[in-house]
mmCIF file of C-alpha atoms in Angstrom:
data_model
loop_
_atom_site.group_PDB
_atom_site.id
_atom_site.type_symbol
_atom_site.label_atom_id
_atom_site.label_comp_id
_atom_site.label_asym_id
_atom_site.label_seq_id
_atom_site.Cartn_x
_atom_site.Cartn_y
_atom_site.Cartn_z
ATOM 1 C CA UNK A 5 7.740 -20.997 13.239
ATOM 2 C CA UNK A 6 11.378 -19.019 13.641
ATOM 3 C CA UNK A 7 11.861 -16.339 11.611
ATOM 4 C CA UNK A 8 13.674 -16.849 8.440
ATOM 5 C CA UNK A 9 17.450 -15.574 8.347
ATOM 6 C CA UNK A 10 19.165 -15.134 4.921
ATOM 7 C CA UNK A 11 22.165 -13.173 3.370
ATOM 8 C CA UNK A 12 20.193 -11.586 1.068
ATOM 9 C CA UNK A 13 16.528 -10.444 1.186
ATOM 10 C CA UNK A 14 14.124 -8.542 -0.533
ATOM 11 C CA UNK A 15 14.078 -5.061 -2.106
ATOM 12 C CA UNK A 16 11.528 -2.977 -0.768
ATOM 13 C CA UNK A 17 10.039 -0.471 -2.593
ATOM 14 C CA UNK A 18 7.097 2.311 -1.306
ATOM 15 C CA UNK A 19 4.475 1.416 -3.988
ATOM 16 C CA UNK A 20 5.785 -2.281 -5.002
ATOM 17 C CA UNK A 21 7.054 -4.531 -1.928
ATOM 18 C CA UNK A 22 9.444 -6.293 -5.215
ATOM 19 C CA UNK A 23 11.219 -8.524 -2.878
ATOM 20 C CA UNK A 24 14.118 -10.723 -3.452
ATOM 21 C CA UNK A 25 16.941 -8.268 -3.835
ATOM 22 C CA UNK A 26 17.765 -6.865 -1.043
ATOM 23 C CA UNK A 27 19.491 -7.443 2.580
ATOM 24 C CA UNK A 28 17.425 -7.757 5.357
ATOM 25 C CA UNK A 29 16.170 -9.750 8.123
ATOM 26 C CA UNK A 30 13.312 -11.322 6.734
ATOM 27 C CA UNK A 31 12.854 -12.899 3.313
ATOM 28 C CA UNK A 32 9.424 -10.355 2.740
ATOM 29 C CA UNK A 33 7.057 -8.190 4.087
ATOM 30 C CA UNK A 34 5.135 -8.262 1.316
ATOM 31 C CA UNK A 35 3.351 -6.229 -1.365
ATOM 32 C CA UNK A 36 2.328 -2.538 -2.116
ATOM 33 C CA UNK A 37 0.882 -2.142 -5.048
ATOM 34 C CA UNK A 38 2.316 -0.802 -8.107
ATOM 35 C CA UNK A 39 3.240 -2.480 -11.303
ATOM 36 C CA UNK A 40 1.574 -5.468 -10.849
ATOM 37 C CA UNK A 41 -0.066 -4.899 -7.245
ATOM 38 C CA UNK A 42 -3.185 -3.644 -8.214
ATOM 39 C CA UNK A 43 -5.366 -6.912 -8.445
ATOM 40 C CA UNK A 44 -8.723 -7.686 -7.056
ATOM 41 C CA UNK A 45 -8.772 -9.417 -3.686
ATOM 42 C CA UNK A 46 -10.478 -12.724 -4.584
ATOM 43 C CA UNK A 47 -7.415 -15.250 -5.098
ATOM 44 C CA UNK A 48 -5.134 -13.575 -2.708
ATOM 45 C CA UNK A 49 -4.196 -14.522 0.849
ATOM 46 C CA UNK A 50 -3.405 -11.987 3.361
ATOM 47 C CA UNK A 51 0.360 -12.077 3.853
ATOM 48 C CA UNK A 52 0.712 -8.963 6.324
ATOM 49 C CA UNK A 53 -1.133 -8.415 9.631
ATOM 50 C CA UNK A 54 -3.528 -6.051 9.340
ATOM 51 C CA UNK A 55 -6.234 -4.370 11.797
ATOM 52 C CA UNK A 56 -9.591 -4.180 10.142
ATOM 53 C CA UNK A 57 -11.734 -1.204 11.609
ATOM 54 C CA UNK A 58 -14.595 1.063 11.250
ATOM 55 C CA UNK A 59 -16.864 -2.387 10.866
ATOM 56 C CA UNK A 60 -14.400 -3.837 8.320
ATOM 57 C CA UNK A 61 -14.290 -7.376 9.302
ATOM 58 C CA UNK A 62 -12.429 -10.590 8.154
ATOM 59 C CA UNK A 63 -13.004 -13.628 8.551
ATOM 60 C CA UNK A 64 -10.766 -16.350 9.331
ATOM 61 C CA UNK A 65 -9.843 -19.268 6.546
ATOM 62 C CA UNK A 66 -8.344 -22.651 6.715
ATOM 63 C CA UNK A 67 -4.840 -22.584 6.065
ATOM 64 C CA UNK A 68 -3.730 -25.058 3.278
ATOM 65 C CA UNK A 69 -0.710 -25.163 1.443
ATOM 66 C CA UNK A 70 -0.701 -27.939 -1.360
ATOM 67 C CA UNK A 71 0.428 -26.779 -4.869
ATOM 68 C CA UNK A 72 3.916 -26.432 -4.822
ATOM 69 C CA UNK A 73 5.206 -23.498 -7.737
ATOM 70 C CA UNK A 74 7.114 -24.916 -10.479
ATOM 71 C CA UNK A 75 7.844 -21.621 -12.541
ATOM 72 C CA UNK A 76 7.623 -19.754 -14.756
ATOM 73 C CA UNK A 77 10.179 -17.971 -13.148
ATOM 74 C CA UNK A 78 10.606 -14.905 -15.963
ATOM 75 C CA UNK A 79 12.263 -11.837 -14.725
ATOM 76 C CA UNK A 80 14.754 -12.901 -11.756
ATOM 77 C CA UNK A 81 18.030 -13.379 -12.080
ATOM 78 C CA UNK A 82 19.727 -16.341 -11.243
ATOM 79 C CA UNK A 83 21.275 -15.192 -7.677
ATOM 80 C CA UNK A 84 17.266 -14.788 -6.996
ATOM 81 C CA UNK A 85 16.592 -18.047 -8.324
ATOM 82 C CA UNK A 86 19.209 -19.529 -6.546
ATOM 83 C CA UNK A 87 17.756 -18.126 -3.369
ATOM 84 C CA UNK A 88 14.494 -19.316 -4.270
ATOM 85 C CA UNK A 89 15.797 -22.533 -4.022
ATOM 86 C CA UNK A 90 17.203 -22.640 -1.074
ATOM 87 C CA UNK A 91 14.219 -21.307 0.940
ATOM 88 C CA UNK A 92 11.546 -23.178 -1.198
ATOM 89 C CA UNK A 93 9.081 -24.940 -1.164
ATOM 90 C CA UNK A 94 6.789 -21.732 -2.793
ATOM 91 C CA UNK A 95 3.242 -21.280 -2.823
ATOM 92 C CA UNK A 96 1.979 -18.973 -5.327
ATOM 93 C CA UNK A 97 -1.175 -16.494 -5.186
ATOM 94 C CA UNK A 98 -4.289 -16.865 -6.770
ATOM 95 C CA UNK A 99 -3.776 -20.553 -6.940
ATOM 96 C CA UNK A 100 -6.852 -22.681 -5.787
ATOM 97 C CA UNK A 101 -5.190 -25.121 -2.675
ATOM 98 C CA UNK A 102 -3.248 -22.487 -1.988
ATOM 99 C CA UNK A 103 -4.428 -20.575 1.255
ATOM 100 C CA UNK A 104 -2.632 -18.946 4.061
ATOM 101 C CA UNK A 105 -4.084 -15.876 6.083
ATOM 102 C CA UNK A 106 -1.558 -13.508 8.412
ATOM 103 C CA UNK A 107 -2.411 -12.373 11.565
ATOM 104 C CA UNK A 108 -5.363 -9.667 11.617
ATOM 105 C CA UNK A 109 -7.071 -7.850 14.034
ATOM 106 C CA UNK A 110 -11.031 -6.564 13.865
ATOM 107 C CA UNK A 111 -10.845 -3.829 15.876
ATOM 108 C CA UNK A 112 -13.422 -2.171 17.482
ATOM 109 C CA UNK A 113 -10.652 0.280 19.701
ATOM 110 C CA UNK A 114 -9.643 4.008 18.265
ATOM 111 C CA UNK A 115 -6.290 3.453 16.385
ATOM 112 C CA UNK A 116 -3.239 5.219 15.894
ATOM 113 C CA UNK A 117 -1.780 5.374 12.333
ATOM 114 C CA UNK A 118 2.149 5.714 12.788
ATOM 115 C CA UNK A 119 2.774 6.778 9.205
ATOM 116 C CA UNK A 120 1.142 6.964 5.768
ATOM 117 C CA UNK A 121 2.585 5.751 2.790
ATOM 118 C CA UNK A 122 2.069 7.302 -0.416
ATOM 119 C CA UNK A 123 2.959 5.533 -3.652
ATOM 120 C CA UNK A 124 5.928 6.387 -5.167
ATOM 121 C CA UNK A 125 4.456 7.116 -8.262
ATOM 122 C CA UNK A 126 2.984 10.041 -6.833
ATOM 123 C CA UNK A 127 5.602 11.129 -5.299
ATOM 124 C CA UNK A 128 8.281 11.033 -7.783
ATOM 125 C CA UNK A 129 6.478 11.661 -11.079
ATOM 126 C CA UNK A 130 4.320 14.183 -12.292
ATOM 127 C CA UNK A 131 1.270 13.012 -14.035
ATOM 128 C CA UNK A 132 1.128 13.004 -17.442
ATOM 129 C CA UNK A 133 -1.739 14.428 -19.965
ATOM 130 C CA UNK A 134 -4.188 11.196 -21.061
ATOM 131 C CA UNK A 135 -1.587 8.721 -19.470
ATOM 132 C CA UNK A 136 -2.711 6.688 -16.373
ATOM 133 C CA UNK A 137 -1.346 7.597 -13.132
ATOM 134 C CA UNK A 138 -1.529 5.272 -10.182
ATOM 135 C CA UNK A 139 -2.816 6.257 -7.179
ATOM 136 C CA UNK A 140 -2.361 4.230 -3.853
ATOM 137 C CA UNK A 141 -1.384 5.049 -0.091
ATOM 138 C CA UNK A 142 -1.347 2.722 2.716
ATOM 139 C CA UNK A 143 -1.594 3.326 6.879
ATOM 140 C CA UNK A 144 0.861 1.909 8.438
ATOM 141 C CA UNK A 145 0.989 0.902 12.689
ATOM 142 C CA UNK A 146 3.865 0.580 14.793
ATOM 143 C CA UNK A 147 2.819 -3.225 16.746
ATOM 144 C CA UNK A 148 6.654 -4.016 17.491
ATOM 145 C CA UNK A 149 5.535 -3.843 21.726
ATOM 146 C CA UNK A 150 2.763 -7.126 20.968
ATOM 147 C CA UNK A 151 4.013 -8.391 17.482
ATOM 148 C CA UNK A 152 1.490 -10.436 15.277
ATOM 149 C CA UNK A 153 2.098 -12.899 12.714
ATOM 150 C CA UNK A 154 3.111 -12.335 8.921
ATOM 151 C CA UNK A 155 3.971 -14.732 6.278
ATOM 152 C CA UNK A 156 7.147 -14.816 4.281
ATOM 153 C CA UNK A 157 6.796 -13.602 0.623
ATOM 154 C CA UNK A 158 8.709 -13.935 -1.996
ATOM 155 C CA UNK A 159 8.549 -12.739 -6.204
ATOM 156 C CA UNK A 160 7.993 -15.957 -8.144
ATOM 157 C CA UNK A 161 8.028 -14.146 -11.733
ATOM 158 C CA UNK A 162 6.971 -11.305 -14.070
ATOM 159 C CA UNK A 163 7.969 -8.258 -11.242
ATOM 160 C CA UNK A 164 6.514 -5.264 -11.599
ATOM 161 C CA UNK A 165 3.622 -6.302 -14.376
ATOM 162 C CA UNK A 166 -0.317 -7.310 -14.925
ATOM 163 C CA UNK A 167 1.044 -10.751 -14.349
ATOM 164 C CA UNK A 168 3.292 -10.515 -11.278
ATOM 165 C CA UNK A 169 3.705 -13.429 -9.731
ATOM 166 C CA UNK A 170 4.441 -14.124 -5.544
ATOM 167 C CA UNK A 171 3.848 -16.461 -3.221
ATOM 168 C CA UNK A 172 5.104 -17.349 0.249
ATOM 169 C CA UNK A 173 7.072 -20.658 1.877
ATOM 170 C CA UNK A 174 4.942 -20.703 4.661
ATOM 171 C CA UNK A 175 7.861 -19.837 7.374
ATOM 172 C CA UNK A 176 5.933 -16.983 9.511
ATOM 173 C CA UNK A 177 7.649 -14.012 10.976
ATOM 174 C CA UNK A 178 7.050 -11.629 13.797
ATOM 175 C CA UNK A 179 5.978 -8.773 12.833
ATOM 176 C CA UNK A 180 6.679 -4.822 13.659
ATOM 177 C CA UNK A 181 3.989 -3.304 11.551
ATOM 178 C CA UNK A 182 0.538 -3.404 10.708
ATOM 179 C CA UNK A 183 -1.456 -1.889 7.909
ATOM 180 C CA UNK A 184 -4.914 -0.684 8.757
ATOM 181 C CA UNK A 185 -7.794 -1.621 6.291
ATOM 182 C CA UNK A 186 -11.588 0.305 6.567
ATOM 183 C CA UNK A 187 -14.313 1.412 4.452
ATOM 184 C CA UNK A 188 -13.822 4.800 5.921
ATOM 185 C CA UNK A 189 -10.698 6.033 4.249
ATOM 186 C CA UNK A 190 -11.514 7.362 0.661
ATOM 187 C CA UNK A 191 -9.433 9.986 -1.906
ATOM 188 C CA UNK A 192 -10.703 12.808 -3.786
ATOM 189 C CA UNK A 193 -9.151 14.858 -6.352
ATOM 190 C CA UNK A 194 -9.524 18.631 -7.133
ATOM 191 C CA UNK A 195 -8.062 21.137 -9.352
ATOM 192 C CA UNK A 196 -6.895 24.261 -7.944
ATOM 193 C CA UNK A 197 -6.506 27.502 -9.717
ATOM 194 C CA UNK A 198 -3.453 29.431 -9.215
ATOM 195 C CA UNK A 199 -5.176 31.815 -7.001
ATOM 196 C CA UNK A 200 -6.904 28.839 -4.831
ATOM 197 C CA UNK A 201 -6.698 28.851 -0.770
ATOM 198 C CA UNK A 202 -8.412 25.856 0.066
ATOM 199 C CA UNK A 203 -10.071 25.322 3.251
ATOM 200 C CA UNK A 204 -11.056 21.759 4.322
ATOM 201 C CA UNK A 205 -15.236 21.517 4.562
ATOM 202 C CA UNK A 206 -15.478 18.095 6.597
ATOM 203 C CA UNK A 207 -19.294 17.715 6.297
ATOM 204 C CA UNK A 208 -18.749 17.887 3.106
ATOM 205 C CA UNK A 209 -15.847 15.859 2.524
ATOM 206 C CA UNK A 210 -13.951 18.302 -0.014
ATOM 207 C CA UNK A 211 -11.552 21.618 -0.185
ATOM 208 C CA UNK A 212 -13.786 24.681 -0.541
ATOM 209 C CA UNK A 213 -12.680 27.923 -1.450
ATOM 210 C CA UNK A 214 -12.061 30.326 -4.199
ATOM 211 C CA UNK A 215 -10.438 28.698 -7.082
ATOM 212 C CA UNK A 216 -11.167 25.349 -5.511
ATOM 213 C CA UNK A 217 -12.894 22.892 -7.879
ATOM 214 C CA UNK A 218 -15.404 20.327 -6.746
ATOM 215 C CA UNK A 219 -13.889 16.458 -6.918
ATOM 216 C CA UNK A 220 -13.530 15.004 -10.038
ATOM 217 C CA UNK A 221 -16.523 12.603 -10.561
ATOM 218 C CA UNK A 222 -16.566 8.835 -11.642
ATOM 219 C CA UNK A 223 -12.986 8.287 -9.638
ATOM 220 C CA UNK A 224 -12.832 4.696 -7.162
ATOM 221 C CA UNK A 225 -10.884 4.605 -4.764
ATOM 222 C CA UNK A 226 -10.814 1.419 -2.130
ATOM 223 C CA UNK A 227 -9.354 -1.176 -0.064
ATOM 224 C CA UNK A 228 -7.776 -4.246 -1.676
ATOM 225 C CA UNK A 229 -5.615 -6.838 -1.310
ATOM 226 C CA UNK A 230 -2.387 -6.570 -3.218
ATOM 227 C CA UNK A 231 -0.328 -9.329 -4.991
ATOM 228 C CA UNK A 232 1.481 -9.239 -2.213
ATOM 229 C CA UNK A 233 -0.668 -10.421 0.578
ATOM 230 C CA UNK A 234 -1.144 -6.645 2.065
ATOM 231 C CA UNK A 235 -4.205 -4.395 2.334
ATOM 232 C CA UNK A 236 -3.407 -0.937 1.039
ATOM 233 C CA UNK A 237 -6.085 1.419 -0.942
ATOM 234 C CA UNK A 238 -5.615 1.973 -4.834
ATOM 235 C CA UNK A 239 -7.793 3.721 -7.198
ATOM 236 C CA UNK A 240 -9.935 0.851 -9.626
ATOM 237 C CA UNK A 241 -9.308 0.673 -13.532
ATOM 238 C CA UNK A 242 -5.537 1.293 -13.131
ATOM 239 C CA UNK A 243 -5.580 4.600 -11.541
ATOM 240 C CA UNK A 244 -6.838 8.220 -12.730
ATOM 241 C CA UNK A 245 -5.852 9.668 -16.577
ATOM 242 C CA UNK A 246 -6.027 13.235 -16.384
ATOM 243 C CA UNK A 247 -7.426 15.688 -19.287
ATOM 244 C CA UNK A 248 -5.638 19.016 -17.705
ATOM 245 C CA UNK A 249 -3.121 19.812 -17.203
ATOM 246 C CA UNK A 250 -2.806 21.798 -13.936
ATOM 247 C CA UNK A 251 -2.220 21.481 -9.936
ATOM 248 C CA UNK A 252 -4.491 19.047 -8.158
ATOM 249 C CA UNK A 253 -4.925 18.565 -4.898
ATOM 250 C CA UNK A 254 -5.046 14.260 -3.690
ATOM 251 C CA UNK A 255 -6.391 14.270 0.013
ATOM 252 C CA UNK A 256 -6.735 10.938 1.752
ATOM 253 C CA UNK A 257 -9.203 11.475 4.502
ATOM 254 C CA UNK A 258 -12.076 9.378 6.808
ATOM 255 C CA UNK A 259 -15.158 9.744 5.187
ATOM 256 C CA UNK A 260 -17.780 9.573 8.161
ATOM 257 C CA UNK A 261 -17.274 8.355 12.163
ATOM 258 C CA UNK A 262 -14.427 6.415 11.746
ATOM 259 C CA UNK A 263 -11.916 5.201 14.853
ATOM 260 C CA UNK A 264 -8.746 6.097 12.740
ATOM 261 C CA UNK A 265 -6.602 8.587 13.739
ATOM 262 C CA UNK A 266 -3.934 10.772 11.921
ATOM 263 C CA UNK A 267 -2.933 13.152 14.624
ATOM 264 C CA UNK A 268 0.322 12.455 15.454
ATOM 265 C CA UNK A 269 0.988 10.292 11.675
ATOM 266 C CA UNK A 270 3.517 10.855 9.901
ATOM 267 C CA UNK A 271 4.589 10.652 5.689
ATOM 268 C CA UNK A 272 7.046 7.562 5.341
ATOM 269 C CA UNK A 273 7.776 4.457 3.007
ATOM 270 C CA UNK A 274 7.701 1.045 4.139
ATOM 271 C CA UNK A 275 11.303 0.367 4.678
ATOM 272 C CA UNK A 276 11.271 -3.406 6.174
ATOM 273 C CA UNK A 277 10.162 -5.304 9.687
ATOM 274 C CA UNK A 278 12.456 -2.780 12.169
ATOM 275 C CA UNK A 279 10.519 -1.487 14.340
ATOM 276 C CA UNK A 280 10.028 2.221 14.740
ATOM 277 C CA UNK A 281 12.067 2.768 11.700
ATOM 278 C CA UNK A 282 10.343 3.662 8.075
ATOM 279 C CA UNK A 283 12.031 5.306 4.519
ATOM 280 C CA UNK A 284 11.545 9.272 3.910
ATOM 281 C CA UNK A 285 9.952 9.807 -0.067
ATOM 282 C CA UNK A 286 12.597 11.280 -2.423
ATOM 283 C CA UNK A 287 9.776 13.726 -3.051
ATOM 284 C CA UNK A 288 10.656 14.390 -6.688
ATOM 285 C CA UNK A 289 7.910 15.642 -7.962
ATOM 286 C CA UNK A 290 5.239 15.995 -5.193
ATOM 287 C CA UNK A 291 5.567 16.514 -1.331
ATOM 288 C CA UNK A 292 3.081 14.867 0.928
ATOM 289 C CA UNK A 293 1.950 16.415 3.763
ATOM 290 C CA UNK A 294 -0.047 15.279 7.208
ATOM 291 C CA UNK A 295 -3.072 17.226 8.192
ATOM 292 C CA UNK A 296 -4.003 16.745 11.693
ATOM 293 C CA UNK A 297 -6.310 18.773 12.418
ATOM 294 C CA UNK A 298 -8.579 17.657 9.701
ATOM 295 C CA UNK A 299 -7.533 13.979 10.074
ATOM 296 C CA UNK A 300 -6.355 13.262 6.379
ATOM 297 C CA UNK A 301 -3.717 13.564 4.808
ATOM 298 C CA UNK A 302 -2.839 15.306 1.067
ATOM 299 C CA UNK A 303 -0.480 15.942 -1.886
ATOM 300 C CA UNK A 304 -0.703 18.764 -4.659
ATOM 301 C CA UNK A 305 0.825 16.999 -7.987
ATOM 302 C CA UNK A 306 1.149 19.198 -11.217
ATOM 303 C CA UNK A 307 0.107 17.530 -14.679
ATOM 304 C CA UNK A 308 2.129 18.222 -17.062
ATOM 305 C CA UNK A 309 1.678 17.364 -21.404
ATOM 306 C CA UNK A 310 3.751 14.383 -22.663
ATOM 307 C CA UNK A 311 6.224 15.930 -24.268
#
């Protein structure tokens, strides 16, 4: 199918692919977390290609698109409903009939991430004293030389809640990017004193050090399959609530062998389907930073007390 060509697209955001708001190419490329992204991956079809490595593998459905959405429609405005219109028929998530699968790839070849993506959460705001922070990043590959297949997306209703609603036409896309999905890539988070010089202990998965705390137990962190139709990796139960406040230290690293490298990656947001090109995080509260030499990748956030 050609690739769908509107005056106005979708608004792309690092942790939350919102779409419908923006100007671009494509009507989506769907999904990244956020408000409402964090959902469990029963119910949603896989909207953006993705490679699946490490011994991750998918399996490939029967497409069928039957159940036409009807609304409700509550939180767009009506140039967004107007384009809805236009470009419909929709197909929502998480609706039983409804099944379309994008392009993936299980890979059994060493792969180069381009550029991670840290939520914008973490980026932007500090974390807050007994409040729940979300955690997510996402691995993104350049694939613009040997394209693969996405699906349009689109938000149907409720953006940016529990009950976010999005769904897809069914016009496919070529794609520039990939995400990268593995049981590998894990998070830990440790406090460090104001005297701590970590140094990265890869056997053991963790900063060591004076003034280095061990990980902070009970914390899941894993693949899933966004609202949106995307793999990314978010922490379960909304995200972590901390007790202290202090500096911690998030690192995003490949627990065990794993064929995922982070030498030459970069710290970006997903900025839309040109290839080669990505957003740079405002970095307001938090500055991410690429470790190759380890192969992970980490951000120190303070926690602060509501005020």
């Amino acid at each position: 199918m050609p690739l769908l060509v509107i005056g106005m697209a979708f608004l792309v955001r690092c942790s939350d692919e919102i779409l419908l708001s923006d100007k671009i190419d494509v009507i989506a490329q769907a999904g990244k977390g956020g408000g409402g992204g964090h959902v469990e991956p029963a119910g949603n079809n896989l909207s953006f290609p993705v490679f699946a490595m490490d011994g991750y593998a998918i399996s490939t459905v029967q497409e069928n698109l039957s159940v036409i959405y009807t609304g409700p429609y509550d939180g767009l405005d009506a140039e967004e409903l107007a384009l809805l219109e236009a470009t419909g028929p929709w197909y929502a998530q998480k609706v039983a009939g409804n099944v379309w699968q994008a392009e993936f790839n299980n890979s059994h070849e060493p792969l180069e991430v381009t550029f991670i993506d840290w939520g914008d959460v973490i980026e932007s705001v500090n974390p807050v004293v007994g409040r729940p922070f979300r955690l997510e990043t996402a691995m993104y590959v350049d694939i613009s030389e040997d394209p693969m297949n996405g699906y349009t997306m689109a938000m149907l209703a409720f953006p940016s809640s529990p009950n976010e609603a999005q769904g897809t036409n069914g016009v496919l896309y070529d794609a520039n990017w990939a995400t990268v999905v593995s049981s590998s890539p894990t998070l830990i988070i440790q406090r460090l004193m104001p005297e701590a010089i970590p140094i990265w202990d890869a056997d053991a998965g963790m900063w060591t050090g004076d003034g280095v705390l061990a990980p902070l137990e009970n914390f899941m962190f894993a693949p899933e399959l966004n609202v949106g139709g995307k793999y990314i990796y978010g922490a379960s139960t909304g995200g972590w609530r901390p007790t202290i406040a202090a500096t911690y230290r998030l690192t995003f690293f490949m627990r065990g062998m794993t064929n995922i490298s982070l030498v030459n990656a970069v710290i970006g947001n997903y900025s839309g389907n040109t290839a080669d090109q990505w957003g740079l995080p405002e970095n307001k509260a938090a500055v991410a930073v690429v470790d190759p030499v380890n192969n992970l990748s980490y951000v120190d956030v303070t926690v602060v007390r509501k005020r």
